[in-house]
Short mmCIF file of C-alpha atoms and ligand atoms in Angstrom, two decimals:
data_model
loop_
_atom_site.label_atom_id
_atom_site.label_comp_id
_atom_site.label_asym_id
_atom_site.label_seq_id
_atom_site.Cartn_x
_atom_site.Cartn_y
_atom_site.Cartn_z
CA MET A 1 0.00 0.00 0.00
CA ALA A 2 1.27 3.44 -0.94
CA ASP A 3 2.14 5.96 1.74
CA ILE A 4 -0.46 8.68 2.23
CA LEU A 5 0.40 12.34 2.62
CA PHE A 6 -2.03 14.86 4.07
CA SER A 7 -0.66 18.16 2.80
CA ASN A 8 -1.88 21.70 3.37
CA VAL A 9 -3.67 20.84 6.62
CA ARG A 10 -4.11 22.59 9.93
CA ILE A 11 -2.91 20.07 12.50
CA LEU A 12 -4.76 19.89 15.80
CA ASP A 13 -2.54 17.19 17.19
CA GLY A 14 -4.24 16.24 20.46
CA SER A 15 -1.22 17.10 22.59
CA GLY A 16 -2.72 20.35 23.86
CA GLU A 17 -0.61 22.50 21.57
CA GLN A 18 -2.40 25.11 19.44
CA PRO A 19 -3.02 24.02 15.82
CA TYR A 20 -0.30 24.58 13.25
CA GLU A 21 -0.05 24.36 9.48
CA GLY A 22 1.76 21.41 8.02
CA ALA A 23 1.69 17.97 6.49
CA VAL A 24 1.36 14.46 7.88
CA LEU A 25 2.74 11.32 6.28
CA ILE A 26 1.12 7.94 6.93
CA GLN A 27 3.09 4.76 6.35
CA GLY A 28 1.29 1.49 6.90
CA ASN A 29 -0.88 1.90 9.98
CA ARG A 30 1.32 4.52 11.68
CA ILE A 31 2.04 8.21 11.51
CA LYS A 32 5.48 8.34 10.00
CA ARG A 33 6.13 12.07 9.95
CA VAL A 34 4.54 15.30 11.15
CA GLU A 35 5.96 18.32 9.31
CA ARG A 36 5.31 21.83 10.61
CA ASP A 37 4.99 24.73 8.21
CA SER A 38 5.66 22.30 5.42
CA GLU A 39 4.45 23.14 1.96
CA THR A 40 5.37 19.74 0.64
CA THR A 41 3.10 18.35 -2.03
CA GLY A 42 4.61 14.90 -1.85
CA ASP A 43 6.14 12.89 -4.61
CA GLY A 44 4.98 10.22 -7.04
CA SER A 45 5.47 7.40 -4.55
CA MET A 46 2.61 8.49 -2.31
CA ALA A 47 -1.08 9.23 -2.43
CA VAL A 48 -1.49 12.92 -1.71
CA ILE A 49 -4.51 14.54 -0.11
CA ASP A 50 -4.53 18.30 -0.37
CA GLY A 51 -6.50 19.27 2.72
CA ALA A 52 -7.02 22.83 1.48
CA GLY A 53 -6.56 24.11 5.02
CA ALA A 54 -8.97 21.69 6.69
CA THR A 55 -8.25 20.54 10.25
CA LEU A 56 -6.49 17.21 10.69
CA MET A 57 -7.02 15.79 14.17
CA PRO A 58 -6.98 12.44 15.94
CA GLY A 59 -10.08 10.28 15.59
CA MET A 60 -12.42 10.76 18.53
CA VAL A 61 -12.89 8.22 21.31
CA GLU A 62 -16.28 7.49 22.88
CA ALA A 63 -15.77 6.49 26.51
CA HIS A 64 -19.14 4.86 27.24
CA THR A 65 -20.66 3.14 24.22
CA HIS A 66 -23.56 0.74 24.01
CA LEU A 67 -23.51 -0.35 20.35
CA SER A 68 -26.42 -2.70 21.02
CA TRP A 69 -28.88 -0.23 22.57
CA ASN A 70 -31.37 -0.08 19.71
CA ASP A 71 -32.75 3.46 19.93
CA GLN A 72 -35.87 2.31 21.81
CA PRO A 73 -37.64 4.16 24.63
CA THR A 74 -37.24 1.54 27.39
CA LEU A 75 -34.70 -0.94 28.74
CA GLU A 76 -37.30 -3.68 28.27
CA ALA A 77 -37.67 -2.89 24.56
CA ILE A 78 -33.92 -3.04 24.10
CA ALA A 79 -33.72 -6.39 25.87
CA LEU A 80 -36.52 -7.99 23.87
CA LEU A 81 -35.10 -7.55 20.37
CA PRO A 82 -34.40 -11.10 19.14
CA PRO A 83 -30.72 -12.04 18.84
CA GLU A 84 -30.61 -12.21 15.05
CA GLU A 85 -31.98 -8.72 14.48
CA HIS A 86 -29.97 -7.50 17.41
CA THR A 87 -26.70 -8.63 15.93
CA LEU A 88 -27.47 -6.90 12.64
CA PHE A 89 -28.46 -3.68 14.41
CA THR A 90 -25.29 -3.68 16.47
CA ALA A 91 -23.16 -4.14 13.35
CA GLN A 92 -24.88 -1.15 11.73
CA MET A 93 -24.17 0.99 14.77
CA ALA A 94 -20.48 0.05 14.67
CA LYS A 95 -20.41 1.57 11.19
CA ARG A 96 -22.29 4.67 12.32
CA TYR A 97 -19.76 5.47 15.04
CA ILE A 98 -16.77 5.34 12.72
CA ASP A 99 -18.75 7.28 10.09
CA MET A 100 -19.15 10.06 12.66
CA GLY A 101 -15.42 10.21 13.37
CA PHE A 102 -15.27 7.95 16.42
CA THR A 103 -12.36 5.67 15.65
CA SER A 104 -12.38 4.07 19.11
CA CYS A 105 -15.15 3.22 21.52
CA VAL A 106 -15.15 1.79 25.02
CA GLY A 107 -17.96 -0.75 25.29
CA ALA A 108 -19.96 0.04 28.41
CA ALA A 109 -22.17 -3.09 28.31
CA ALA A 110 -24.07 -5.05 25.71
CA ALA A 111 -27.76 -5.90 25.70
CA LYS A 112 -26.99 -9.60 25.28
CA PRO A 113 -24.06 -11.52 26.73
CA ARG A 114 -21.98 -12.03 23.57
CA LEU A 115 -23.10 -9.16 21.32
CA ASP A 116 -20.14 -6.86 21.97
CA VAL A 117 -17.60 -9.66 21.66
CA VAL A 118 -19.00 -10.90 18.35
CA ILE A 119 -19.09 -7.38 16.90
CA ARG A 120 -15.57 -6.55 18.11
CA ASN A 121 -14.26 -9.74 16.55
CA ALA A 122 -16.07 -9.03 13.27
CA ILE A 123 -14.58 -5.52 13.17
CA ASN A 124 -11.08 -6.78 13.93
CA SER A 125 -11.26 -9.50 11.29
CA GLY A 126 -12.44 -7.02 8.67
CA GLN A 127 -15.92 -8.50 8.19
CA ILE A 128 -17.66 -5.24 9.10
CA PRO A 129 -16.54 -1.61 9.44
CA GLY A 130 -16.32 -0.16 12.91
CA PRO A 131 -14.15 1.58 15.47
CA ARG A 132 -11.53 0.00 17.66
CA TYR A 133 -13.81 -1.47 20.26
CA LEU A 134 -13.36 -2.71 23.80
CA ALA A 135 -16.03 -5.36 24.24
CA ASN A 136 -18.08 -5.61 27.39
CA GLY A 137 -20.50 -8.24 28.68
CA GLN A 138 -24.03 -7.55 29.81
CA GLU A 139 -24.20 -5.17 32.71
CA ILE A 140 -24.14 -7.15 35.93
CA ALA A 141 -27.13 -6.19 38.04
CA THR A 142 -28.32 -7.18 41.48
CA ARG A 143 -31.74 -8.83 41.67
CA GLY A 144 -34.21 -5.95 41.78
CA GLY A 145 -31.54 -3.37 40.90
CA LEU A 146 -30.97 -1.40 37.69
CA GLY A 147 -30.95 -3.85 34.79
CA ASP A 148 -33.24 -6.50 36.28
CA THR A 149 -36.11 -5.96 33.87
CA SER A 150 -37.72 -9.38 33.75
CA PRO A 151 -41.29 -9.44 35.07
CA PRO A 152 -41.66 -10.97 38.57
CA HIS A 153 -43.58 -14.00 37.27
CA LEU A 154 -41.20 -14.68 34.39
CA GLU A 155 -37.67 -14.52 35.74
CA PHE A 156 -35.86 -15.84 32.70
CA PRO A 157 -32.39 -14.43 32.10
CA GLU A 158 -33.20 -13.98 28.40
CA LEU A 159 -35.88 -11.43 29.26
CA SER A 160 -33.64 -9.21 31.31
CA PHE A 161 -31.68 -6.23 30.14
CA GLY A 162 -28.88 -6.83 32.64
CA TYR A 163 -27.35 -10.07 33.88
CA VAL A 164 -29.01 -10.59 37.24
CA VAL A 165 -27.09 -11.92 40.23
CA SER A 166 -27.51 -12.09 43.97
CA GLY A 167 -24.57 -12.64 46.27
CA PRO A 168 -20.82 -13.15 45.88
CA GLU A 169 -20.91 -16.59 44.27
CA GLU A 170 -23.41 -15.58 41.61
CA ILE A 171 -21.43 -12.49 40.71
CA ARG A 172 -18.25 -14.56 40.56
CA ALA A 173 -19.95 -16.93 38.14
CA ALA A 174 -21.16 -14.02 36.00
CA VAL A 175 -17.70 -12.47 35.71
CA ARG A 176 -16.15 -15.82 34.84
CA ARG A 177 -18.83 -16.43 32.21
CA PHE A 178 -18.19 -13.12 30.46
CA ILE A 179 -14.43 -13.65 30.59
CA LYS A 180 -14.99 -17.03 28.97
CA TYR A 181 -16.92 -15.26 26.20
CA GLY A 182 -13.94 -12.99 25.55
CA VAL A 183 -14.80 -9.58 26.98
CA ASP A 184 -12.23 -6.82 27.51
CA LEU A 185 -14.20 -5.22 30.34
CA ILE A 186 -16.62 -6.13 33.09
CA LYS A 187 -19.51 -3.77 33.88
CA LEU A 188 -21.10 -3.57 37.33
CA ASN A 189 -24.28 -1.67 38.14
CA LEU A 190 -23.51 -0.31 41.58
CA SER A 191 -26.15 2.40 41.90
CA GLY A 192 -29.72 2.88 40.78
CA GLU A 193 -31.17 4.80 37.83
CA GLU A 194 -34.41 6.74 37.97
CA ILE A 195 -35.89 5.39 34.74
CA ALA A 196 -35.48 1.85 36.10
CA GLY A 197 -37.44 2.66 39.25
CA VAL A 198 -34.38 2.43 41.48
CA ALA A 199 -33.28 5.81 42.84
CA ALA A 200 -29.99 7.07 41.44
CA GLU A 201 -28.79 7.75 44.98
CA GLU A 202 -29.38 4.15 46.06
CA THR A 203 -26.51 1.65 45.99
CA PRO A 204 -28.00 -1.85 45.72
CA MET A 205 -24.75 -3.79 45.15
CA THR A 206 -22.83 -4.74 48.29
CA ASP A 207 -19.15 -4.21 48.99
CA GLU A 208 -18.76 -7.96 49.27
CA GLU A 209 -20.19 -8.52 45.79
CA VAL A 210 -18.05 -5.77 44.26
CA ALA A 211 -14.91 -7.13 45.90
CA VAL A 212 -15.47 -10.60 44.43
CA ALA A 213 -16.27 -9.27 40.96
CA VAL A 214 -13.21 -7.03 40.84
CA GLU A 215 -10.98 -9.79 42.18
CA GLU A 216 -12.18 -12.21 39.48
CA ALA A 217 -11.80 -9.64 36.71
CA LYS A 218 -8.32 -8.57 37.75
CA ARG A 219 -7.14 -12.14 38.16
CA ARG A 220 -7.75 -12.56 34.43
CA GLY A 221 -6.36 -9.16 33.46
CA LYS A 222 -9.74 -7.60 32.68
CA ARG A 223 -10.64 -4.00 33.40
CA VAL A 224 -13.75 -3.00 35.32
CA CYS A 225 -16.21 -0.19 34.79
CA ALA A 226 -19.24 0.73 36.83
CA HIS A 227 -22.57 2.49 36.65
CA ALA A 228 -22.15 4.69 39.70
CA ARG A 229 -24.49 7.65 40.24
CA SER A 230 -24.65 7.70 44.05
CA SER A 231 -21.83 9.13 46.10
CA GLU A 232 -21.42 5.81 47.90
CA SER A 233 -21.09 3.94 44.59
CA VAL A 234 -18.30 6.30 43.48
CA ARG A 235 -16.52 5.60 46.76
CA MET A 236 -16.89 1.89 46.08
CA CYS A 237 -15.12 2.44 42.75
CA ILE A 238 -12.25 4.16 44.55
CA ARG A 239 -12.08 1.55 47.33
CA HIS A 240 -12.03 -1.39 44.95
CA GLY A 241 -9.95 0.16 42.20
CA ILE A 242 -12.69 0.26 39.55
CA GLU A 243 -10.91 2.18 36.84
CA ILE A 244 -13.81 3.54 34.79
CA ILE A 245 -16.55 5.38 36.65
CA TYR A 246 -19.74 6.12 34.73
CA HIS A 247 -21.95 9.06 35.75
CA ALA A 248 -20.78 9.98 39.29
CA SER A 249 -23.49 12.67 39.44
CA TYR A 250 -23.94 12.70 43.19
CA ALA A 251 -20.30 12.46 44.28
CA ASP A 252 -20.10 14.69 47.36
CA GLU A 253 -17.19 16.87 48.42
CA GLN A 254 -15.44 14.19 50.42
CA THR A 255 -15.83 11.71 47.56
CA LEU A 256 -14.43 14.27 45.13
CA ASP A 257 -11.42 14.70 47.41
CA MET A 258 -10.89 10.93 47.49
CA LEU A 259 -11.18 10.78 43.71
CA ALA A 260 -8.82 13.71 43.21
CA ALA A 261 -6.25 11.92 45.37
CA ALA A 262 -6.49 8.90 43.05
CA LYS A 263 -7.08 10.79 39.82
CA ASP A 264 -4.44 8.97 37.80
CA LYS A 265 -6.21 5.67 38.48
CA HIS A 266 -9.68 6.61 37.27
CA PHE A 267 -11.60 7.91 34.30
CA VAL A 268 -15.03 9.50 34.65
CA ALA A 269 -17.54 9.53 31.80
CA PRO A 270 -20.68 11.27 33.04
CA GLY A 271 -22.93 10.69 30.02
CA LEU A 272 -24.37 14.18 30.34
CA ALA A 273 -26.46 13.89 27.18
CA TRP A 274 -28.61 11.27 28.84
CA LEU A 275 -29.46 13.63 31.71
CA VAL A 276 -29.93 16.68 29.50
CA ARG A 277 -32.08 15.00 26.88
CA THR A 278 -34.12 12.83 29.24
CA SER A 279 -35.07 15.87 31.28
CA GLU A 280 -35.74 18.11 28.27
CA ASP A 281 -36.49 16.14 25.09
CA ALA A 282 -38.28 12.93 26.05
CA ALA A 283 -41.87 14.24 26.24
CA GLY A 284 -42.75 12.39 23.06
CA PHE A 285 -41.85 9.18 24.85
CA GLY A 286 -43.82 9.75 28.05
CA ILE A 287 -41.26 11.71 30.08
CA SER A 288 -42.42 15.31 29.96
CA PRO A 289 -40.17 17.84 31.70
CA ASP A 290 -42.77 18.46 34.41
CA SER A 291 -43.48 14.78 35.12
CA PRO A 292 -42.01 13.27 38.32
CA LEU A 293 -39.37 11.45 36.26
CA GLY A 294 -38.61 14.54 34.17
CA LEU A 295 -38.12 16.60 37.32
CA GLN A 296 -35.86 13.95 38.89
CA TYR A 297 -33.68 13.94 35.79
CA ALA A 298 -33.59 17.75 35.74
CA ARG A 299 -32.38 17.72 39.35
CA GLU A 300 -29.70 15.15 38.57
CA ARG A 301 -28.70 17.06 35.41
CA ASP A 302 -28.07 20.23 37.41
CA ILE A 303 -26.18 18.43 40.17
CA ALA A 304 -24.12 16.39 37.69
CA ILE A 305 -23.09 19.49 35.75
CA GLU A 306 -21.91 21.06 39.00
CA THR A 307 -20.10 17.86 40.00
CA MET A 308 -18.34 17.59 36.62
CA ALA A 309 -17.21 21.21 36.80
CA LYS A 310 -15.71 20.48 40.22
CA MET A 311 -14.01 17.35 38.92
CA HIS A 312 -12.59 19.18 35.95
CA ARG A 313 -11.20 21.91 38.20
CA ARG A 314 -9.54 19.24 40.35
CA GLY A 315 -7.84 17.66 37.36
CA ILE A 316 -9.95 14.49 37.39
CA ARG A 317 -10.16 12.99 33.90
CA VAL A 318 -13.66 13.59 32.50
CA LEU A 319 -14.42 12.02 29.11
CA PRO A 320 -17.23 12.30 26.58
CA GLY A 321 -19.86 9.80 25.61
CA GLY A 322 -22.45 7.76 27.26
CA ASP A 323 -25.78 6.04 26.87
CA TYR A 324 -26.59 7.08 23.33
CA GLY A 325 -28.94 4.49 21.87
CA PHE A 326 -32.30 5.54 23.32
CA ALA A 327 -35.19 6.93 21.30
CA TRP A 328 -34.54 10.53 22.33
CA ILE A 329 -30.76 10.24 22.33
CA PRO A 330 -29.99 8.18 19.22
CA HIS A 331 -26.61 6.83 18.21
CA GLY A 332 -24.39 9.11 16.15
CA GLN A 333 -24.96 12.37 18.00
CA ASN A 334 -22.25 11.54 20.52
CA ALA A 335 -20.05 14.57 19.83
CA ARG A 336 -22.76 16.65 21.51
CA ASP A 337 -21.04 15.72 24.74
CA LEU A 338 -18.17 18.00 23.74
CA GLU A 339 -20.59 20.88 23.30
CA TYR A 340 -22.01 20.15 26.78
CA PHE A 341 -18.48 20.06 28.21
CA VAL A 342 -17.81 23.54 26.81
CA ASN A 343 -21.20 25.14 27.46
CA LEU A 344 -22.19 23.47 30.72
CA VAL A 345 -19.07 22.17 32.45
CA GLY A 346 -16.75 25.06 31.60
CA MET A 347 -14.08 23.25 29.61
CA SER A 348 -12.29 25.24 26.94
CA PRO A 349 -12.83 23.88 23.41
CA MET A 350 -9.22 22.63 23.52
CA GLU A 351 -9.90 20.76 26.76
CA ALA A 352 -13.02 19.24 25.24
CA VAL A 353 -11.04 18.09 22.19
CA LEU A 354 -8.37 16.59 24.44
CA SER A 355 -11.02 14.73 26.44
CA ALA A 356 -12.00 12.95 23.23
CA THR A 357 -8.50 12.39 21.86
CA LYS A 358 -5.55 12.33 24.25
CA LEU A 359 -7.62 11.07 27.17
CA GLY A 360 -9.38 8.76 24.75
CA GLY A 361 -6.09 7.08 23.92
CA ALA A 362 -5.52 6.66 27.64
CA ILE A 363 -8.91 5.09 28.37
CA MET A 364 -8.36 2.71 25.45
CA GLY A 365 -5.28 1.59 27.37
CA ARG A 366 -2.89 2.88 24.69
CA PRO A 367 -1.74 6.37 25.71
CA GLU A 368 1.65 5.82 24.06
CA GLU A 369 0.23 5.21 20.59
CA LEU A 370 -3.37 6.35 20.33
CA GLY A 371 -5.21 9.67 20.53
CA GLN A 372 -2.64 12.07 19.11
CA ILE A 373 -1.17 13.04 15.77
CA ARG A 374 2.38 12.30 16.60
CA GLU A 375 5.20 10.40 14.94
CA GLY A 376 4.95 6.70 15.65
CA TYR A 377 1.32 6.86 16.76
CA LEU A 378 -1.40 4.76 15.15
CA ALA A 379 -2.97 6.51 12.18
CA ASP A 380 -6.49 7.10 13.53
CA ILE A 381 -7.27 10.46 11.99
CA ILE A 382 -10.16 12.64 10.91
CA LEU A 383 -10.14 15.54 8.47
CA VAL A 384 -12.56 18.25 9.53
CA ASP A 385 -13.97 21.11 7.47
CA GLY A 386 -13.51 24.08 9.79
CA ASP A 387 -12.02 24.75 13.22
CA PRO A 388 -13.44 22.72 16.14
CA LEU A 389 -11.80 25.16 18.54
CA ALA A 390 -13.85 28.00 17.07
CA ASP A 391 -17.06 25.94 17.00
CA ILE A 392 -16.99 22.61 18.81
CA ARG A 393 -20.37 21.69 17.28
CA ILE A 394 -18.93 21.01 13.83
CA LEU A 395 -17.74 17.65 15.18
CA GLN A 396 -21.41 16.59 15.33
CA ASP A 397 -21.88 17.11 11.60
CA ARG A 398 -21.10 14.16 9.37
CA GLU A 399 -20.78 16.46 6.36
CA ARG A 400 -18.06 18.45 8.10
CA ILE A 401 -16.06 15.32 8.84
CA LEU A 402 -14.50 15.00 5.41
CA ALA A 403 -12.51 11.83 5.97
CA VAL A 404 -12.06 9.13 8.58
CA MET A 405 -8.98 6.95 8.77
CA LYS A 406 -8.48 4.07 11.18
CA ASP A 407 -5.24 2.16 11.50
CA GLY A 408 -3.84 3.81 8.36
CA THR A 409 -6.80 2.83 6.17
CA PHE A 410 -9.57 5.14 5.04
CA HIS A 411 -12.99 4.23 6.34
CA ARG A 412 -14.20 7.30 4.47
CA ALA A 413 -11.81 8.87 1.97
CA PRO A 414 -12.26 12.54 1.10
CA ASP A 415 -14.90 12.95 -1.56
CA VAL A 416 -13.34 13.68 -4.94
CA ALA A 417 -16.53 15.49 -5.92
CA ALA A 418 -16.28 17.93 -3.03
CA ASP A 419 -14.70 20.46 -5.34
CA GLU A 420 -16.22 23.42 -3.58
CA ARG A 421 -13.85 22.66 -0.74
CA SER A 422 -11.09 22.42 -3.33
CA LEU A 423 -10.06 19.05 -2.01
CA ARG A 424 -7.96 17.03 -4.36
CA TRP A 425 -7.66 13.29 -4.10
CA ALA A 426 -4.72 12.40 -6.29
CA VAL A 427 -3.44 8.87 -6.53
ZN1 ZN B 501 -24.51 3.23 30.15
#
């Protein structure tokens, strides 16, 4: 395969440095050279893409992805899609994420035990397009907690959204089962969730259960993530070394101090879009803003925004993404989280970009080779029409994302017909 040269681009490299003009050479699946102020137009041995001043930046990373949530209004409806249709849907969503410039995603639980694993394997073997993907199992739920959606008179595992356990031995068995299936991550539902009828500030899973689950996962080299909205559940994550903390809305001051003291060991992905949209945009699906549920989500939204601003000020790593895949928060709009980070949490546009790139490489477990445009790094790159630092919202627009490259190969090459942008695709 010929080398690929992006010339005449504005490089937003994901290191934190301000963008600069230059050229980037891709050789195989790696970034071979980053040239500043270069006006090189390449030579005959390489494919040259004249970026016409477009922004070249690292592919974005989604920190809390559920590829198999099928844009339905309830957990029950997601769980009840038959496996055949569900597999096809999940494959289509893998394509949608990379189409939208997300070249890596952290799986935050699948709706069926093996869905994530099968999709990850199909992506990696080239059968279907998709991002780099860390596969998860089903979310592990306590009986009666968030994720236990089977009706009381029909307690069949197949009917439930989460994988239901009760007690240390059952949770041990669940973790071992998912590891057998080939997951990269284990997901534990520590706290409640209002839409599931379990208060977000409740913590149904016990310390004993969490300890066993984490011990089993770590014994086999697997990472652990947790649904943790209550302050107590965030403390559990810190106590047990659960690396990836989802939500963390109600973390109180003392918990924030504990987290700040261990900030290099944890990532937080709040999933703000879920709170914003559920409290504001779900009326068409039975959750009007002035309903009891709408008001609960509005309260949590406001508290979570405050909590994330505090975390950000303390240098805790806050990342975008989370819980897209419901009717009122469909897959593909994930870059909205960056807009929320800027407008609600108080990040600068640069900090928001870094949360999706540099920190993204870190949460993927590959900070030394993923998430930046830097010599030797993996060539996961997007070409963007415009300046995301001037308007962070352009990252939500598929039309503005002119090209997507993963591992040195174009998922979407720049459109030759896009002459109005004076892009040239010369081979
Ligand atoms: Zn989630």
